[in-house]
């Protein structure tokens, strides 16, 4: 039952993450940097403390009692993750929701799932699974098999993106769903994002002491009720403020360079709607972390949780890509290729879920 709940929570978080960019498509007359940072203020500044306030008793005291080194390391990983989040937005901007999310999150799933286990090979820690543990156990082998299949699915989705570009060029068309489609630049940004976005998982691990304190406080007043679902909400504050630092700095640079500071008060645009859609996108983005924490509390912060979360996001993002007709006008072979990639991702989810259930 715990595994089933964990999978449900991860799917909900994956749905939120795979869907968050959709409201941005409704923003009219604003530059990318303007609506990105407005949404980001909700994602990284306003909502995290509110979520912690609603779920964790006296969370400021937990942060205040935490060693400075832990706080700094958690924030630092947040800054690195922020670069990944920034380039995520650009990758989706230039590649579309479907292909951009597939490439970025596929790489993110690999680094986020494997690097921590390799780290614990050299720095063993009680309760943490090392890469050797995974290789020498049936459950670990199943998780790694699921990871491999997921990567293959991502490669196939990436191949489909290249085929899509050729199809559109040969037909003398442009992407009807994305006027800014740029495969080369989008792929470079997506690779950077995929690598650095994995730092979010490292930030959770770095700030685990804060989550542990929140968990212990909750368990002391709720004996016999298992682990605290929202224990990571206090850790998210530091990670996401690190992400805010990166994104706010760069968006302000772009506002200055592109002379788009006027977007925020431009009455020639639907200001209320733009702020509302940007806020909705930002809040939806944060919900992925909220439900990831719930899923992680059921499955553990290892390769299983990370790969499930990433795979669900990829699955949802690709579904949105089909709904938004990002693959309209392509040949049947191209469409079959992307569907094959999505199918392999679904298969990887089932395999990872099974591996985790037999652990």
PDB file of C-alpha atoms in Angstrom, residues 3-158:
ATOM      1  CA  UNK A   3       4.364   1.746  -2.668  1.00  0.00           C
ATOM      2  CA  UNK A   4       1.004   2.386  -4.361  1.00  0.00           C
ATOM      3  CA  UNK A   5       0.580   5.658  -2.469  1.00  0.00           C
ATOM      4  CA  UNK A   6       4.122   6.665  -3.381  1.00  0.00           C
ATOM      5  CA  UNK A   7       3.458   6.042  -7.064  1.00  0.00           C
ATOM      6  CA  UNK A   8       0.187   8.011  -6.922  1.00  0.00           C
ATOM      7  CA  UNK A   9       1.920  10.952  -5.238  1.00  0.00           C
ATOM      8  CA  UNK A  10       4.728  10.910  -7.802  1.00  0.00           C
ATOM      9  CA  UNK A  11       2.210  10.801 -10.657  1.00  0.00           C
ATOM     10  CA  UNK A  12       0.382  13.809  -9.213  1.00  0.00           C
ATOM     11  CA  UNK A  13       3.655  15.705  -8.910  1.00  0.00           C
ATOM     12  CA  UNK A  14       4.641  14.612 -12.402  1.00  0.00           C
ATOM     13  CA  UNK A  15       1.309  15.830 -13.768  1.00  0.00           C
ATOM     14  CA  UNK A  16       1.863  19.226 -12.145  1.00  0.00           C
ATOM     15  CA  UNK A  17       5.383  19.541 -13.513  1.00  0.00           C
ATOM     16  CA  UNK A  18       4.482  18.272 -16.962  1.00  0.00           C
ATOM     17  CA  UNK A  19       1.589  20.735 -17.141  1.00  0.00           C
ATOM     18  CA  UNK A  20       3.026  23.878 -15.548  1.00  0.00           C
ATOM     19  CA  UNK A  21       4.189  25.499 -18.808  1.00  0.00           C
ATOM     20  CA  UNK A  22       0.711  25.365 -20.365  1.00  0.00           C
ATOM     21  CA  UNK A  23      -0.589  28.544 -18.602  1.00  0.00           C
ATOM     22  CA  UNK A  24       2.443  30.468 -19.908  1.00  0.00           C
ATOM     23  CA  UNK A  25       1.155  29.878 -23.435  1.00  0.00           C
ATOM     24  CA  UNK A  26      -1.840  32.038 -22.519  1.00  0.00           C
ATOM     25  CA  UNK A  27       0.307  35.059 -21.603  1.00  0.00           C
ATOM     26  CA  UNK A  28       0.002  37.785 -24.254  1.00  0.00           C
ATOM     27  CA  UNK A  29       2.412  40.590 -25.121  1.00  0.00           C
ATOM     28  CA  UNK A  30       5.094  39.820 -22.519  1.00  0.00           C
ATOM     29  CA  UNK A  31       8.676  38.762 -23.124  1.00  0.00           C
ATOM     30  CA  UNK A  32       9.716  35.311 -21.934  1.00  0.00           C
ATOM     31  CA  UNK A  33      11.824  36.683 -19.076  1.00  0.00           C
ATOM     32  CA  UNK A  34       8.902  38.716 -17.739  1.00  0.00           C
ATOM     33  CA  UNK A  35       6.351  35.946 -17.395  1.00  0.00           C
ATOM     34  CA  UNK A  36       9.017  33.436 -16.329  1.00  0.00           C
ATOM     35  CA  UNK A  37      10.107  35.449 -13.298  1.00  0.00           C
ATOM     36  CA  UNK A  38       6.556  36.416 -12.283  1.00  0.00           C
ATOM     37  CA  UNK A  39       5.691  32.730 -12.206  1.00  0.00           C
ATOM     38  CA  UNK A  40       9.012  32.039 -10.496  1.00  0.00           C
ATOM     39  CA  UNK A  41       8.240  34.403  -7.634  1.00  0.00           C
ATOM     40  CA  UNK A  42       5.268  32.202  -6.798  1.00  0.00           C
ATOM     41  CA  UNK A  43       7.230  28.973  -7.336  1.00  0.00           C
ATOM     42  CA  UNK A  44      10.324  29.892  -5.374  1.00  0.00           C
ATOM     43  CA  UNK A  45       9.548  32.797  -3.024  1.00  0.00           C
ATOM     44  CA  UNK A  46       5.897  33.001  -1.953  1.00  0.00           C
ATOM     45  CA  UNK A  47       4.544  29.442  -1.958  1.00  0.00           C
ATOM     46  CA  UNK A  48       7.390  27.434  -0.297  1.00  0.00           C
ATOM     47  CA  UNK A  49       7.206  29.250   3.087  1.00  0.00           C
ATOM     48  CA  UNK A  50       3.408  29.160   2.923  1.00  0.00           C
ATOM     49  CA  UNK A  51       3.441  25.404   2.331  1.00  0.00           C
ATOM     50  CA  UNK A  52       5.896  24.935   5.208  1.00  0.00           C
ATOM     51  CA  UNK A  53       3.790  27.164   7.486  1.00  0.00           C
ATOM     52  CA  UNK A  54       0.663  25.122   6.760  1.00  0.00           C
ATOM     53  CA  UNK A  55       2.305  21.742   7.300  1.00  0.00           C
ATOM     54  CA  UNK A  56       5.254  22.044   9.727  1.00  0.00           C
ATOM     55  CA  UNK A  57       5.101  23.289  13.289  1.00  0.00           C
ATOM     56  CA  UNK A  58       7.523  26.209  13.830  1.00  0.00           C
ATOM     57  CA  UNK A  59       9.607  25.551  10.706  1.00  0.00           C
ATOM     58  CA  UNK A  60      11.694  28.745  11.227  1.00  0.00           C
ATOM     59  CA  UNK A  61      13.037  27.212  14.457  1.00  0.00           C
ATOM     60  CA  UNK A  62      14.151  24.123  12.555  1.00  0.00           C
ATOM     61  CA  UNK A  63      16.049  26.258  10.048  1.00  0.00           C
ATOM     62  CA  UNK A  64      17.577  28.393  12.813  1.00  0.00           C
ATOM     63  CA  UNK A  65      18.806  25.293  14.682  1.00  0.00           C
ATOM     64  CA  UNK A  66      20.413  23.754  11.586  1.00  0.00           C
ATOM     65  CA  UNK A  67      24.179  23.939  11.137  1.00  0.00           C
ATOM     66  CA  UNK A  68      25.246  26.746   8.816  1.00  0.00           C
ATOM     67  CA  UNK A  69      27.224  24.362   6.606  1.00  0.00           C
ATOM     68  CA  UNK A  70      24.079  22.336   5.887  1.00  0.00           C
ATOM     69  CA  UNK A  71      22.063  25.466   5.093  1.00  0.00           C
ATOM     70  CA  UNK A  72      24.752  26.781   2.761  1.00  0.00           C
ATOM     71  CA  UNK A  73      25.167  23.465   0.929  1.00  0.00           C
ATOM     72  CA  UNK A  74      21.402  23.094   0.498  1.00  0.00           C
ATOM     73  CA  UNK A  75      21.164  26.654  -0.843  1.00  0.00           C
ATOM     74  CA  UNK A  76      24.187  26.082  -3.123  1.00  0.00           C
ATOM     75  CA  UNK A  77      22.568  23.055  -4.747  1.00  0.00           C
ATOM     76  CA  UNK A  78      19.475  25.217  -5.149  1.00  0.00           C
ATOM     77  CA  UNK A  79      21.523  27.819  -7.038  1.00  0.00           C
ATOM     78  CA  UNK A  80      22.869  25.123  -9.387  1.00  0.00           C
ATOM     79  CA  UNK A  81      19.389  23.674  -9.775  1.00  0.00           C
ATOM     80  CA  UNK A  82      18.217  27.202 -10.570  1.00  0.00           C
ATOM     81  CA  UNK A  83      20.469  27.246 -13.635  1.00  0.00           C
ATOM     82  CA  UNK A  84      18.870  23.966 -14.632  1.00  0.00           C
ATOM     83  CA  UNK A  85      15.410  25.436 -14.083  1.00  0.00           C
ATOM     84  CA  UNK A  86      16.283  28.529 -16.094  1.00  0.00           C
ATOM     85  CA  UNK A  87      17.570  26.521 -19.046  1.00  0.00           C
ATOM     86  CA  UNK A  88      14.560  24.207 -18.672  1.00  0.00           C
ATOM     87  CA  UNK A  89      12.296  27.106 -19.512  1.00  0.00           C
ATOM     88  CA  UNK A  90      14.477  28.035 -22.483  1.00  0.00           C
ATOM     89  CA  UNK A  91      14.698  24.422 -23.655  1.00  0.00           C
ATOM     90  CA  UNK A  92      10.912  24.094 -23.653  1.00  0.00           C
ATOM     91  CA  UNK A  93      10.674  27.491 -25.339  1.00  0.00           C
ATOM     92  CA  UNK A  94      12.841  26.402 -28.277  1.00  0.00           C
ATOM     93  CA  UNK A  95      11.945  22.699 -28.526  1.00  0.00           C
ATOM     94  CA  UNK A  96       8.347  22.602 -27.354  1.00  0.00           C
ATOM     95  CA  UNK A  97       6.807  20.950 -24.294  1.00  0.00           C
ATOM     96  CA  UNK A  98       7.132  17.420 -25.641  1.00  0.00           C
ATOM     97  CA  UNK A  99      10.696  17.197 -26.956  1.00  0.00           C
ATOM     98  CA  UNK A 100      12.200  19.732 -24.546  1.00  0.00           C
ATOM     99  CA  UNK A 101      10.854  17.993 -21.467  1.00  0.00           C
ATOM    100  CA  UNK A 102      11.881  14.568 -22.770  1.00  0.00           C
ATOM    101  CA  UNK A 103      15.529  15.458 -23.335  1.00  0.00           C
ATOM    102  CA  UNK A 104      15.895  17.554 -20.172  1.00  0.00           C
ATOM    103  CA  UNK A 105      14.172  15.207 -17.766  1.00  0.00           C
ATOM    104  CA  UNK A 106      15.692  12.104 -19.291  1.00  0.00           C
ATOM    105  CA  UNK A 107      19.170  13.414 -18.520  1.00  0.00           C
ATOM    106  CA  UNK A 108      17.952  14.688 -15.163  1.00  0.00           C
ATOM    107  CA  UNK A 109      16.607  11.243 -14.263  1.00  0.00           C
ATOM    108  CA  UNK A 110      19.940   9.592 -15.078  1.00  0.00           C
ATOM    109  CA  UNK A 111      22.086  12.000 -13.062  1.00  0.00           C
ATOM    110  CA  UNK A 112      19.613  12.322 -10.207  1.00  0.00           C
ATOM    111  CA  UNK A 113      19.185   8.563  -9.822  1.00  0.00           C
ATOM    112  CA  UNK A 114      22.719   7.296 -10.336  1.00  0.00           C
ATOM    113  CA  UNK A 115      25.099   9.921  -8.952  1.00  0.00           C
ATOM    114  CA  UNK A 116      23.833   9.767  -5.310  1.00  0.00           C
ATOM    115  CA  UNK A 117      24.145   5.974  -5.247  1.00  0.00           C
ATOM    116  CA  UNK A 118      27.689   6.234  -6.642  1.00  0.00           C
ATOM    117  CA  UNK A 119      28.472   8.844  -3.979  1.00  0.00           C
ATOM    118  CA  UNK A 120      27.321   6.474  -1.242  1.00  0.00           C
ATOM    119  CA  UNK A 121      29.721   3.857  -2.579  1.00  0.00           C
ATOM    120  CA  UNK A 122      32.577   6.107  -1.453  1.00  0.00           C
ATOM    121  CA  UNK A 123      30.788   7.673   1.528  1.00  0.00           C
ATOM    122  CA  UNK A 124      28.523   4.993   3.025  1.00  0.00           C
ATOM    123  CA  UNK A 125      25.578   6.235   5.057  1.00  0.00           C
ATOM    124  CA  UNK A 126      23.031   4.226   6.991  1.00  0.00           C
ATOM    125  CA  UNK A 127      19.729   3.945   5.167  1.00  0.00           C
ATOM    126  CA  UNK A 128      21.183   5.054   1.817  1.00  0.00           C
ATOM    127  CA  UNK A 129      21.497   2.682  -1.134  1.00  0.00           C
ATOM    128  CA  UNK A 130      24.885   2.587  -2.828  1.00  0.00           C
ATOM    129  CA  UNK A 131      25.387   1.665  -6.469  1.00  0.00           C
ATOM    130  CA  UNK A 132      26.919  -1.630  -5.341  1.00  0.00           C
ATOM    131  CA  UNK A 133      23.804  -2.360  -3.274  1.00  0.00           C
ATOM    132  CA  UNK A 134      21.697  -1.850  -6.354  1.00  0.00           C
ATOM    133  CA  UNK A 135      23.887  -4.018  -8.577  1.00  0.00           C
ATOM    134  CA  UNK A 136      23.904  -6.879  -6.063  1.00  0.00           C
ATOM    135  CA  UNK A 137      20.180  -7.001  -5.355  1.00  0.00           C
ATOM    136  CA  UNK A 138      17.210  -8.095  -7.419  1.00  0.00           C
ATOM    137  CA  UNK A 139      15.258  -4.933  -6.656  1.00  0.00           C
ATOM    138  CA  UNK A 140      18.240  -2.737  -7.567  1.00  0.00           C
ATOM    139  CA  UNK A 141      18.764  -4.568 -10.832  1.00  0.00           C
ATOM    140  CA  UNK A 142      15.112  -4.021 -11.710  1.00  0.00           C
ATOM    141  CA  UNK A 143      15.410  -0.302 -10.927  1.00  0.00           C
ATOM    142  CA  UNK A 144      18.533  -0.019 -13.089  1.00  0.00           C
ATOM    143  CA  UNK A 145      16.815  -1.931 -15.891  1.00  0.00           C
ATOM    144  CA  UNK A 146      13.913   0.522 -15.676  1.00  0.00           C
ATOM    145  CA  UNK A 147      16.400   3.390 -15.753  1.00  0.00           C
ATOM    146  CA  UNK A 148      18.049   1.978 -18.887  1.00  0.00           C
ATOM    147  CA  UNK A 149      14.712   1.555 -20.646  1.00  0.00           C
ATOM    148  CA  UNK A 150      13.738   5.091 -19.665  1.00  0.00           C
ATOM    149  CA  UNK A 151      16.959   6.443 -21.193  1.00  0.00           C
ATOM    150  CA  UNK A 152      16.309   4.492 -24.390  1.00  0.00           C
ATOM    151  CA  UNK A 153      12.818   5.974 -24.465  1.00  0.00           C
ATOM    152  CA  UNK A 154      14.286   9.464 -24.144  1.00  0.00           C
ATOM    153  CA  UNK A 155      16.737   8.788 -26.967  1.00  0.00           C
ATOM    154  CA  UNK A 156      13.872   7.652 -29.171  1.00  0.00           C
ATOM    155  CA  UNK A 157      11.861  10.780 -28.300  1.00  0.00           C
ATOM    156  CA  UNK A 158      14.909  12.885 -29.182  1.00  0.00           C
TER     157      UNK A 158
END
